[in-house]
DNA sequence: GTGAAAGCGCTAACAG
DNA sequence: CTGTTAGCGCTTTCAC
């Protein structure tokens, strides 16, 4: 049996209210009483019952994070790192973190409703924003606190943090063009993801700037997994043997593409350039190391969590629509085009 | 404002108790009443307040999972997949999943205490069991429900699921020996992790069986990360140019080691064999694909979660100390030793 | 400074 | 079948 405030009160012959005040560190309490209460609380191994506290305070002191997984073998290191950032920030601020793992689509909205309606959490973190995002529409309608990692196409106003991935892909494309590449295939994220269009735009912009005609046949759509990159890598290289660079919109797909290219006998960095996006730890330990666009994943996790808590505590938050500039990381997977005239 | 049972009761002119019973699907209720209640509940958008329910039931219907991270850039795909398994199972059984991310050591025990004492969760999942594991000792002392992924050295009795990684490493070592390798370096997990010793034992057993003398200098200790494997790979290959195989005790370190070896000009699978453990999705898309020992990570997550829920609901659980046989997956990173006499 | 009393929203025992 | 009552453990008026 766990000790309650009542147990302490009984033992000390005082009221529960006094115990509560003593423990809560209120000022209108005799110093001596407070000390006695704290001592006995310690002896009895008292710990507050948070269910009771939550009911009374009408707050869960909990943040929700619903991870959009794709299938059982969802093993994206990006999310582990993001989760670590979110979790560490939440813990420091004394919030619990409620996590759900749900495939986008299959019952995902049910979970949002459950978290919101049953007051399981005080606020939510939304990631991988999508075009016309149902989740965001729902939360706005319910007027429920949330922060998104990613913008949305609807011109609604809500707090978010995003990385300027259009700019990031523009940079990486320009980098490849500078190296002499002219036929660059592009592996996009699923079209419905908001960042997919940002990134694709960055690619198009760079081509345009350099007077390279855009060719829709060179755009491929993947699922952000290694195996998806692998399949598309094979497809691209078998269809177009004159492609000299492949830009993937995340590292996992880039790694899969590298694998395909290597199977086909390409030497990466020499015969073909391949690039990613994210800079997961594996990117620098790939063979060859992967040129990519770095997002500060851990810090993003911390920051979106912090933004949400600021909203929940009505702390003046400053700007709550933040756009970070990512950083181009050049490694050996991109080199001068062979015979590129340099 | 959110609708409560009282609101429904008032609207219908009945008591809160009746509403509760109607909603709870009890049998001792008039069908007509139940229908009216449910209808009005729907209209008013009623959803139970779980804080109240938890207080009354003295159960949180929540499972806790504390992820032992190492540092900010913790990005182990293994854990994403494990989390997905745990999360999906919990959701199916209507349990919430509370996640904490804490570096082992730094305040980790505080989180366990918080979860247990403040009754934030009904049970806990413990992973990466350690020698003389503090967490397990604590939970046993508190008589708090938990299931561990991994055995422990104390011969205490508690529910766990583990993979027979001794057997797994034995298999992989034997496989390499069969290929003609005789000087095999070994990269261990940190010594304090329980599975580190199991795996090392498997390695030693295989050597012994084949009359290869054990050489302690060939044992290296890593941190289970790519960069750790990378550093040790460099160290091993610069010290011992006659090592022809390196056995890493997880895939991430194996991948890092491959990177080091490739930097040094080795052709993996030809000049040197490198193997891992886990079979994360990236293993099959490495270059060359990685020979490894497969653990059914997602299923392990599901199963430890299921075991815990069985304990919480007093469901006859059958065997609650389970040892799974992993599976050897042979890929191109291990081949015949060059000039090995085959 | 402290106690008494009320109430957060729900479930459960008991009466009728 | 339904209402009354009590209570989960805590915080928060309001008196004194």
XYZ file of C-alpha atoms (C1' of nucleotides) in Angstrom:
716
model
C 0.000 0.000 0.000
C 1.267 3.404 -0.932
C 1.338 6.287 1.530
C -1.074 9.155 0.906
C -1.342 12.625 2.312
C -4.032 11.322 4.610
C -1.600 8.864 6.161
C 0.812 11.669 6.892
C -1.944 13.858 8.279
C -3.175 11.095 10.566
C 0.259 10.322 11.854
C 0.888 13.970 12.625
C -2.609 14.695 13.849
C -3.096 17.496 11.367
C -5.325 17.977 8.357
C -4.776 16.826 4.831
C -4.960 20.383 3.640
C -1.998 21.337 5.751
C -0.030 18.419 4.453
C -0.810 19.412 0.918
C 0.290 22.955 1.575
C 3.456 21.919 3.328
C 4.442 19.613 0.520
C 3.465 22.128 -2.110
C 5.840 24.655 -0.640
C 3.244 27.294 0.087
C 4.238 30.322 2.103
C 1.343 30.440 4.505
C 2.589 27.572 6.558
C 4.621 27.359 9.742
C 8.166 26.462 9.025
C 8.127 23.896 11.790
C 5.013 22.211 10.439
C 6.484 22.063 7.019
C 9.596 20.413 8.315
C 7.700 17.810 10.279
C 5.516 17.020 7.306
C 8.432 16.656 4.985
C 10.225 14.447 7.397
C 7.316 12.114 7.913
C 6.627 12.106 4.198
C 10.171 10.960 3.677
C 9.910 8.256 6.318
C 6.696 6.913 4.931
C 7.992 7.016 1.386
C 5.252 9.334 0.287
C 4.870 10.143 -3.381
C 2.021 12.099 -4.868
C -0.530 10.170 -6.826
C -0.493 11.860 -10.173
C -3.863 10.571 -11.274
C -5.424 12.448 -8.381
C -3.395 15.518 -9.084
C -4.297 15.448 -12.726
C -7.958 15.110 -12.024
C -7.898 18.040 -9.658
C -5.711 20.238 -11.811
C -7.358 19.264 -15.039
C -3.999 18.930 -16.648
C -2.138 15.821 -17.660
C 1.313 17.394 -17.746
C 1.844 15.108 -20.663
C 2.802 15.662 -24.253
C 1.744 13.348 -27.026
C 3.839 12.264 -29.975
C 2.350 10.042 -32.609
C 4.995 8.513 -34.799
C 3.829 7.864 -38.324
C 5.408 4.495 -38.986
C 5.288 2.621 -42.227
C 4.905 -1.024 -41.458
C 6.510 -3.287 -38.874
C 10.081 -2.935 -39.968
C 10.019 0.769 -39.391
C 13.583 1.457 -38.375
C 14.351 5.019 -39.259
C 17.249 6.360 -37.197
C 15.931 9.839 -37.863
C 13.041 9.189 -35.533
C 15.130 7.736 -32.752
C 17.162 10.892 -32.677
C 14.141 13.142 -32.892
C 12.483 11.196 -30.107
C 15.576 11.554 -27.968
C 15.449 15.317 -28.374
C 11.770 15.503 -27.572
C 12.071 13.126 -24.642
C 15.010 14.898 -23.066
C 13.357 18.280 -23.279
C 10.075 16.969 -21.907
C 11.835 15.296 -19.004
C 13.743 18.427 -18.098
C 10.530 20.343 -17.954
C 8.757 17.660 -15.990
C 6.409 16.570 -18.677
C 5.571 13.006 -19.489
C 5.793 11.839 -23.049
C 3.070 9.645 -24.447
C 4.075 7.913 -27.642
C 1.950 6.170 -30.204
C 3.198 4.279 -33.190
C 0.714 4.212 -35.984
C 0.860 3.743 -39.669
C -0.361 6.902 -41.315
C -3.859 6.224 -42.466
C -4.718 3.104 -40.509
C -6.576 4.454 -37.538
C -4.232 7.361 -37.097
C -6.986 9.934 -36.648
C -8.603 7.735 -34.011
C -5.486 8.095 -31.918
C -5.476 11.834 -32.266
C -9.086 11.952 -31.191
C -8.426 9.680 -28.287
C -5.550 11.778 -27.038
C -7.460 15.003 -27.423
C -10.963 14.046 -26.332
C -10.049 11.904 -23.386
C -7.568 14.486 -22.250
C -4.711 12.083 -22.172
C -2.296 14.816 -23.162
C -2.180 18.581 -22.886
C -0.633 19.116 -26.265
C 0.603 17.248 -29.320
C 3.608 17.186 -31.572
C 2.846 16.622 -35.226
C 5.563 15.485 -37.590
C 5.876 14.772 -41.309
C 3.224 17.260 -42.233
C 1.205 16.420 -45.287
C -0.653 18.283 -47.943
C -4.026 19.316 -46.650
C -3.094 17.687 -43.369
C -6.079 16.103 -41.650
C -4.358 16.093 -38.301
C -3.659 19.793 -38.374
C -7.159 20.590 -39.522
C -8.551 18.531 -36.683
C -6.375 20.092 -34.004
C -7.106 23.596 -35.216
C -10.808 22.865 -35.215
C -10.617 21.539 -31.674
C -8.435 24.454 -30.720
C -6.038 21.971 -29.197
C -2.436 23.011 -28.496
C 0.140 21.560 -30.851
C 3.381 22.304 -32.605
C 4.252 20.824 -35.970
C 7.581 19.912 -37.414
C 6.873 21.100 -40.924
C 4.734 23.602 -42.700
C 1.511 22.859 -44.451
C -0.014 23.987 -47.694
C -3.173 25.374 -46.231
C -2.449 28.958 -45.403
C -3.713 28.489 -41.885
C -1.778 29.923 -39.055
C -0.271 27.555 -36.522
C 2.987 27.104 -34.653
C 5.615 25.164 -36.461
C 9.282 24.672 -36.901
C 10.568 23.680 -40.267
C 13.800 23.301 -42.117
C 14.129 25.150 -45.377
C 14.599 22.038 -47.373
C 13.896 23.779 -50.638
C 17.016 25.788 -50.033
C 18.855 22.639 -48.929
C 18.068 20.729 -52.090
C 18.807 23.791 -54.153
C 22.267 23.902 -52.613
C 22.980 20.261 -53.165
C 21.749 20.376 -56.741
C 23.850 23.413 -57.464
C 26.806 21.638 -55.920
C 26.341 18.742 -58.318
C 25.914 21.032 -61.271
C 29.100 22.814 -60.275
C 30.821 19.469 -60.427
C 29.771 19.133 -64.042
C 26.672 16.991 -63.757
C 23.921 17.718 -66.206
C 21.637 14.747 -66.080
C 20.466 14.480 -62.509
C 17.789 12.046 -61.421
C 15.731 12.901 -58.394
C 14.155 10.551 -55.867
C 11.346 12.294 -54.115
C 9.505 11.548 -50.894
C 5.859 10.530 -51.257
C 4.038 13.345 -52.942
C 1.582 13.835 -50.134
C 4.316 14.849 -47.713
C 4.636 18.559 -47.540
C 8.399 18.646 -47.695
C 8.367 16.566 -50.872
C 7.188 19.544 -52.864
C 9.567 21.951 -51.155
C 12.495 19.766 -51.990
C 11.419 19.128 -55.522
C 11.043 22.855 -56.020
C 14.617 23.348 -54.848
C 15.758 20.885 -57.444
C 13.799 22.551 -60.216
C 15.041 25.982 -59.210
C 18.639 24.916 -59.439
C 18.119 23.381 -62.858
C 16.415 26.479 -64.097
C 19.075 28.771 -62.767
C 21.624 26.771 -64.723
C 19.582 26.430 -67.865
C 19.227 22.725 -67.595
C 15.854 21.638 -68.949
C 13.605 19.940 -66.435
C 12.729 16.401 -67.392
C 9.795 14.885 -65.527
C 10.953 11.396 -66.436
C 13.898 11.820 -64.120
C 11.678 12.228 -61.083
C 10.999 9.087 -59.074
C 8.936 8.631 -55.965
C 10.133 6.556 -53.051
C 8.938 5.647 -49.575
C 11.880 7.065 -47.630
C 13.270 3.610 -46.865
C 16.502 1.922 -47.887
C 14.706 -0.746 -49.847
C 12.713 1.838 -51.684
C 15.913 3.660 -52.642
C 17.405 0.372 -53.661
C 14.589 -0.482 -56.025
C 14.518 2.952 -57.566
C 18.279 2.972 -57.907
C 18.054 -0.136 -60.034
C 15.232 1.309 -62.044
C 16.962 4.591 -62.724
C 20.276 3.117 -63.696
C 18.789 0.507 -65.958
C 16.622 3.036 -67.749
C 19.125 5.847 -68.055
C 22.746 4.953 -68.357
C 23.648 8.567 -68.932
C 22.449 9.770 -65.552
C 25.528 10.887 -63.639
C 23.963 12.021 -60.395
C 21.080 10.889 -58.237
C 19.630 13.188 -55.614
C 17.623 11.349 -52.987
C 15.420 13.240 -50.621
C 16.579 11.425 -47.542
C 19.657 9.525 -46.432
C 18.002 6.158 -46.108
C 16.940 6.181 -49.747
C 20.352 7.468 -50.767
C 21.962 4.556 -48.957
C 19.668 2.115 -50.720
C 20.462 3.733 -54.039
C 24.171 3.475 -53.362
C 23.691 -0.198 -52.734
C 21.928 -0.659 -56.063
C 24.546 1.333 -57.950
C 27.342 -0.660 -56.389
C 25.658 -3.914 -57.293
C 25.573 -2.705 -60.857
C 29.282 -2.046 -60.743
C 29.263 1.709 -60.439
C 31.907 3.290 -58.341
C 30.158 5.954 -56.354
C 31.768 9.337 -56.405
C 33.519 8.332 -59.603
C 31.026 6.910 -62.025
C 28.032 8.406 -60.340
C 27.251 10.918 -57.630
C 24.600 10.149 -55.029
C 23.340 12.497 -52.343
C 20.947 12.356 -49.411
C 19.182 14.543 -46.907
C 19.148 14.484 -43.081
C 22.710 13.543 -42.181
C 21.884 10.621 -39.959
C 24.980 9.252 -38.228
C 25.245 6.513 -40.800
C 25.679 9.013 -43.601
C 29.232 9.792 -42.600
C 30.032 6.106 -42.220
C 28.660 4.964 -45.518
C 31.051 3.821 -48.170
C 31.794 6.231 -49.580
C 30.611 8.801 -47.051
C 27.436 10.467 -48.191
C 27.076 14.048 -49.342
C 23.908 15.311 -47.737
C 21.992 18.185 -46.225
C 22.234 18.294 -42.488
C 19.238 18.875 -40.285
C 19.929 19.318 -36.587
C 17.567 16.487 -35.734
C 18.133 16.291 -32.011
C 17.829 20.039 -31.579
C 14.690 20.106 -33.658
C 13.179 17.581 -31.274
C 14.135 19.671 -28.298
C 12.895 22.851 -29.837
C 9.461 21.719 -30.982
C 8.950 20.238 -27.543
C 10.022 23.474 -25.913
C 7.734 25.491 -28.146
C 4.807 23.312 -27.187
C 5.501 23.615 -23.485
C 5.734 27.368 -23.863
C 2.294 27.351 -25.367
C 0.963 25.146 -22.591
C 2.374 27.390 -19.912
C 1.496 30.637 -21.665
C 5.094 31.658 -21.685
C 5.766 34.434 -24.165
C 7.169 32.384 -26.964
C 8.470 34.895 -29.413
C 8.276 33.728 -32.978
C 6.398 30.484 -33.259
C 6.861 29.939 -36.938
C 10.475 29.106 -37.365
C 12.388 28.218 -40.491
C 15.885 26.822 -40.046
C 18.566 26.874 -42.702
C 20.077 23.435 -43.103
C 23.688 22.897 -43.967
C 25.235 21.296 -47.012
C 27.708 18.563 -46.071
C 29.982 17.546 -48.896
C 31.514 14.117 -48.730
C 32.981 11.607 -51.119
C 29.753 10.339 -52.667
C 29.762 13.399 -54.907
C 32.751 14.230 -57.013
C 33.526 15.728 -60.366
C 31.740 14.111 -63.186
C 34.050 11.780 -65.040
C 35.236 13.511 -68.125
C 33.209 16.457 -67.098
C 35.674 18.826 -68.620
C 37.415 19.963 -65.486
C -15.874 22.766 -22.062
C -15.964 19.046 -22.318
C -19.113 17.055 -21.653
C -19.175 14.860 -18.552
C -21.456 12.098 -17.393
C -23.189 14.626 -15.199
C -24.142 16.690 -18.223
C -25.717 13.662 -19.831
C -27.478 12.725 -16.619
C -28.902 16.210 -16.201
C -30.104 16.396 -19.748
C -31.854 13.065 -19.394
C -33.034 13.600 -15.849
C -31.364 10.450 -14.590
C -28.469 9.753 -12.260
C -24.807 9.761 -13.049
C -24.553 6.153 -11.947
C -27.031 5.093 -14.580
C -25.112 6.952 -17.216
C -21.924 5.277 -16.140
C -23.536 1.884 -16.310
C -25.141 2.519 -19.648
C -21.872 3.643 -21.139
C -19.952 0.852 -19.506
C -22.163 -1.710 -21.177
C -23.424 -3.324 -18.003
C -26.202 -5.845 -18.267
C -28.406 -4.572 -15.474
C -29.678 -1.645 -17.455
C -32.799 -1.116 -19.521
C -32.067 -1.367 -23.174
C -34.052 1.772 -23.830
C -32.141 3.754 -21.220
C -28.891 2.618 -22.606
C -29.851 3.692 -26.062
C -30.961 7.108 -24.945
C -27.771 7.609 -22.978
C -25.590 6.566 -25.838
C -27.439 8.791 -28.207
C -27.148 11.849 -26.015
C -23.528 11.027 -25.281
C -22.907 11.032 -28.989
C -24.704 14.307 -29.498
C -22.848 16.017 -26.737
C -19.532 14.605 -27.892
C -18.932 12.868 -24.608
C -15.613 11.213 -23.938
C -14.570 9.739 -20.614
C -12.047 11.661 -18.612
C -9.280 9.182 -18.109
C -7.706 10.960 -15.192
C -10.903 10.426 -13.245
C -11.170 6.857 -14.356
C -7.582 6.180 -13.406
C -8.009 7.647 -9.991
C -11.066 5.579 -9.315
C -9.706 2.363 -10.772
C -6.267 2.832 -9.337
C -4.801 1.794 -12.625
C -3.076 3.900 -15.226
C -3.593 1.490 -18.116
C -0.198 2.650 -19.159
C 3.060 0.894 -19.819
C 6.406 2.552 -19.353
C 9.426 2.160 -21.577
C 12.637 3.897 -20.687
C 15.035 3.982 -23.594
C 18.661 3.921 -22.534
C 20.134 6.419 -24.955
C 23.770 7.286 -25.255
C 24.039 10.956 -25.917
C 22.110 13.323 -28.166
C 22.883 11.717 -31.465
C 21.326 8.479 -30.401
C 19.991 7.137 -33.651
C 19.822 3.408 -33.373
C 17.335 1.949 -35.851
C 17.082 -1.075 -33.606
C 15.167 0.950 -31.079
C 12.788 2.489 -33.566
C 11.766 -0.941 -34.656
C 11.498 -2.254 -31.121
C 9.426 0.760 -30.154
C 7.134 0.166 -33.092
C 6.504 -3.382 -31.930
C 5.854 -2.316 -28.365
C 3.674 0.591 -29.406
C 1.535 -1.401 -31.785
C 0.890 -4.124 -29.263
C 0.085 -1.648 -26.507
C -2.329 0.219 -28.746
C -4.131 -2.942 -29.750
C -4.651 -3.804 -26.120
C -5.722 -0.297 -25.236
C -2.726 0.606 -23.201
C -0.943 3.907 -23.352
C 2.796 3.928 -23.777
C 4.864 6.317 -21.735
C 8.368 6.749 -23.076
C 11.405 8.238 -21.431
C 14.735 8.821 -23.068
C 17.563 8.788 -20.621
C 21.228 8.184 -20.796
C 21.990 5.134 -18.708
C 23.449 6.385 -15.508
C 22.453 10.038 -15.588
C 19.339 10.141 -13.504
C 18.015 6.942 -14.958
C 17.009 5.458 -11.620
C 15.145 8.641 -10.744
C 12.889 8.037 -13.700
C 12.201 4.491 -12.677
C 11.313 5.656 -9.208
C 9.106 8.370 -10.558
C 7.210 6.003 -12.766
C 6.790 3.453 -10.043
C 6.159 5.583 -6.972
C 3.877 8.106 -8.528
C 1.964 5.354 -10.234
C 2.386 6.828 -13.636
C 2.480 3.370 -15.173
C 1.186 -0.061 -14.271
C 4.214 -1.897 -15.500
C 7.594 -1.367 -17.104
C 9.626 -2.749 -19.953
C 13.324 -3.024 -19.257
C 15.781 -3.361 -22.105
C 19.529 -3.817 -22.482
C 19.864 -5.640 -19.218
C 23.138 -5.157 -17.422
C 25.272 -7.095 -15.047
C 23.904 -6.751 -11.562
C 21.157 -4.607 -12.993
C 20.085 -1.861 -10.617
C 16.780 -1.391 -12.381
C 15.806 -5.012 -12.035
C 16.868 -5.117 -8.418
C 14.763 -2.057 -7.730
C 11.666 -3.350 -9.481
C 11.898 -6.709 -7.776
C 12.267 -5.038 -4.411
C 9.224 -2.888 -5.075
C 7.418 -5.917 -6.389
C 6.514 -3.864 -9.427
C 5.384 -5.611 -12.620
C 7.910 -5.631 -15.422
C 9.245 -7.681 -18.283
C 12.829 -7.476 -19.413
C 14.301 -7.956 -22.815
C 17.386 -9.817 -21.716
C 18.501 -12.028 -18.918
C 20.558 -10.940 -15.982
C 23.410 -12.456 -14.072
C 21.746 -12.440 -10.714
C 19.963 -15.720 -10.431
C 16.782 -13.999 -9.467
C 13.583 -15.072 -11.009
C 11.734 -12.608 -13.197
C 9.895 -12.562 -16.507
C 12.053 -11.992 -19.522
C 12.416 -12.658 -23.156
C 15.861 -13.028 -24.570
C 17.590 -14.081 -27.707
C 20.181 -16.780 -27.418
C 22.948 -14.583 -28.657
C 25.640 -16.922 -27.407
C 24.341 -19.440 -29.863
C 24.062 -16.753 -32.530
C 27.663 -15.657 -32.210
C 28.774 -19.249 -32.015
C 27.075 -19.867 -35.350
C 28.570 -16.867 -37.023
C 32.043 -17.627 -35.712
C 31.774 -21.202 -36.868
C 30.635 -19.957 -40.236
C 33.759 -17.818 -40.529
C 35.993 -20.627 -39.412
C 34.386 -22.874 -41.987
C 35.360 -20.299 -44.576
C 38.959 -20.705 -43.542
C 39.437 -17.805 -41.185
C 41.734 -18.411 -38.259
C 42.558 -14.992 -36.897
C 39.262 -13.447 -35.940
C 39.018 -10.170 -34.079
C 35.982 -9.547 -31.954
C 34.277 -6.242 -31.168
C 32.242 -6.590 -28.035
C 29.455 -4.510 -26.583
C 30.264 -2.668 -23.351
C 31.201 -5.229 -20.764
C 28.483 -4.221 -18.352
C 25.742 -5.233 -20.766
C 24.536 -8.689 -20.065
C 24.487 -9.837 -23.641
C 28.105 -8.808 -24.080
C 29.261 -11.775 -22.082
C 26.838 -14.184 -23.738
C 28.095 -13.193 -27.133
C 31.718 -13.300 -26.170
C 31.185 -16.761 -24.764
C 29.753 -17.873 -28.086
C 32.863 -16.641 -29.802
C 35.161 -18.415 -27.378
C 33.201 -21.634 -27.635
C 33.524 -21.696 -31.376
C 37.258 -21.099 -31.209
C 37.677 -23.833 -28.679
C 35.643 -26.289 -30.644
C 37.934 -25.695 -33.593
C 41.159 -25.710 -31.634
C 41.921 -22.093 -32.308
C 43.691 -20.554 -29.355
C 41.861 -17.697 -27.724
C 43.804 -14.454 -27.833
C 42.580 -11.720 -25.503
C 44.349 -9.082 -27.562
C 41.866 -9.648 -30.342
C 38.944 -8.563 -28.179
C 37.915 -4.916 -28.454
C 35.156 -3.078 -26.687
C 32.863 -0.683 -28.496
C 29.841 1.436 -27.717
C 27.443 -0.126 -30.209
C 27.575 2.870 -32.514
C 28.851 3.272 -36.062
C 31.565 5.666 -35.020
C 32.721 3.323 -32.333
C 32.970 0.516 -34.866
C 34.775 2.840 -37.186
C 37.427 3.738 -34.652
C 37.973 0.169 -33.584
C 38.111 -0.973 -37.178
C 41.000 1.371 -37.758
C 42.686 0.247 -34.588
C 42.347 -3.429 -35.320
C 43.520 -3.252 -38.888
C 46.465 -1.059 -38.121
C 47.619 -3.295 -35.297
C 47.010 -6.651 -36.909
C 47.364 -6.893 -40.632
C 46.870 -10.637 -40.481
C 43.374 -10.495 -39.080
C 41.071 -11.838 -41.784
C 37.727 -11.555 -40.054
C 36.107 -9.125 -37.654
C 33.032 -10.109 -35.701
C 31.110 -7.135 -34.377
C 28.429 -7.609 -31.797
C 25.913 -5.412 -33.508
C 25.207 -4.204 -37.010
C 25.911 -0.548 -36.370
C 29.455 -1.286 -35.240
C 29.905 -3.697 -38.126
C 28.884 -0.952 -40.527
C 31.366 1.428 -38.964
C 34.075 -1.198 -39.165
C 33.306 -1.795 -42.823
C 33.730 1.897 -43.410
C 37.153 1.872 -41.739
C 38.277 -1.191 -43.646
C 37.190 0.300 -46.938
C 39.031 3.500 -46.190
C 42.128 1.424 -45.688
C 41.658 -0.168 -49.055
C 40.321 -3.544 -48.009
C 37.738 -5.144 -50.156
C 35.188 -6.540 -47.802
C 34.207 -10.121 -48.400
C 37.460 -10.559 -50.276
C 40.325 -9.237 -48.211
C 38.440 -9.324 -44.974
C 35.190 -10.677 -43.589
C 33.052 -8.527 -41.334
C 29.892 -9.591 -39.555
C 27.240 -7.987 -37.379
C 24.305 -8.820 -35.170
C 20.652 -7.719 -35.257
C 19.872 -7.552 -38.959
C 18.580 -4.030 -39.047
C 17.128 -3.133 -42.441
C 20.351 -1.397 -43.396
C 22.324 -4.592 -43.035
C 20.966 -6.012 -46.250
C 21.578 -2.730 -48.055
C 25.135 -2.233 -46.957
C 27.871 -2.563 -49.479
C 28.516 -5.371 -49.484
C 25.448 -6.709 -47.711
C 26.250 -7.692 -44.165
C 26.389 -11.213 -42.804
C 24.669 -11.053 -39.462
C 22.519 -12.765 -36.860
C 18.903 -11.903 -37.169
C 16.774 -10.982 -34.210
C 13.064 -10.560 -34.854
C 13.135 -7.068 -33.412
C 9.586 -6.010 -34.123
C 8.168 -9.256 -32.807
C 10.300 -9.041 -29.712
C 8.772 -5.642 -29.027
C 5.296 -7.010 -29.462
C 5.961 -10.028 -27.353
C 7.539 -8.360 -24.329
C 4.667 -5.913 -24.342
C 2.161 -8.731 -24.537
C 3.871 -10.583 -21.708
C 3.684 -7.515 -19.532
C 0.014 -6.964 -20.229
C -0.659 -10.595 -19.405
C 0.947 -10.059 -16.054
C -1.050 -6.893 -15.469
C -4.298 -8.608 -16.291
C -3.470 -11.849 -14.512
C -3.913 -13.770 -17.680
C -2.331 -17.207 -17.491
C 0.873 -16.450 -19.267
C 2.476 -19.792 -19.796
C 6.220 -19.639 -19.805
C 7.466 -16.229 -18.874
C 11.133 -16.877 -19.373
C 11.589 -17.210 -23.058
C 14.740 -17.771 -25.041
C 14.531 -17.334 -28.798
C 16.935 -18.854 -31.276
C 18.170 -16.199 -33.676
C 18.983 -16.948 -37.266
C 22.260 -16.730 -39.104
C 21.977 -14.640 -42.264
C 24.860 -15.120 -44.641
C 25.564 -12.316 -47.064
C 28.471 -11.072 -49.102
C 30.452 -9.448 -46.312
C 31.774 -12.875 -45.387
C 33.414 -15.058 -47.957
C 36.171 -17.563 -48.210
C 39.405 -16.379 -46.848
C 41.697 -15.358 -49.650
C 44.141 -18.118 -50.214
C 42.409 -19.999 -47.468
C 43.075 -23.267 -49.162
C 39.652 -23.855 -50.594
C -1.181 29.171 10.307
C -4.535 25.653 10.141
C -8.902 22.936 9.566
C -13.269 21.941 7.402
C -15.509 21.315 3.284
C -16.065 21.048 -1.495
C -15.095 19.133 -5.775
C -12.290 17.337 -9.995
C -15.207 12.927 -13.004
C -15.641 8.556 -12.518
C -17.016 3.660 -10.693
C -18.956 0.529 -7.383
C -21.561 -1.168 -3.362
C -25.888 -1.233 -1.603
C -30.854 -0.351 -1.311
C -34.919 -0.396 -2.973
C -33.568 -1.647 -13.341
C -32.249 2.754 -11.074
C -30.878 6.153 -7.453
C -28.198 7.215 -3.375
C -23.997 7.245 -1.269
C -19.299 6.875 -0.845
C -14.735 7.427 -2.194
C -10.323 7.254 -5.279
C -6.116 11.362 -3.586
C -5.395 15.618 -4.333
C -5.838 21.006 -4.368
C -8.255 25.031 -3.172
C -11.486 28.209 -1.336
C -13.231 30.000 2.935
C -13.532 30.427 7.766
C -11.500 30.848 12.091
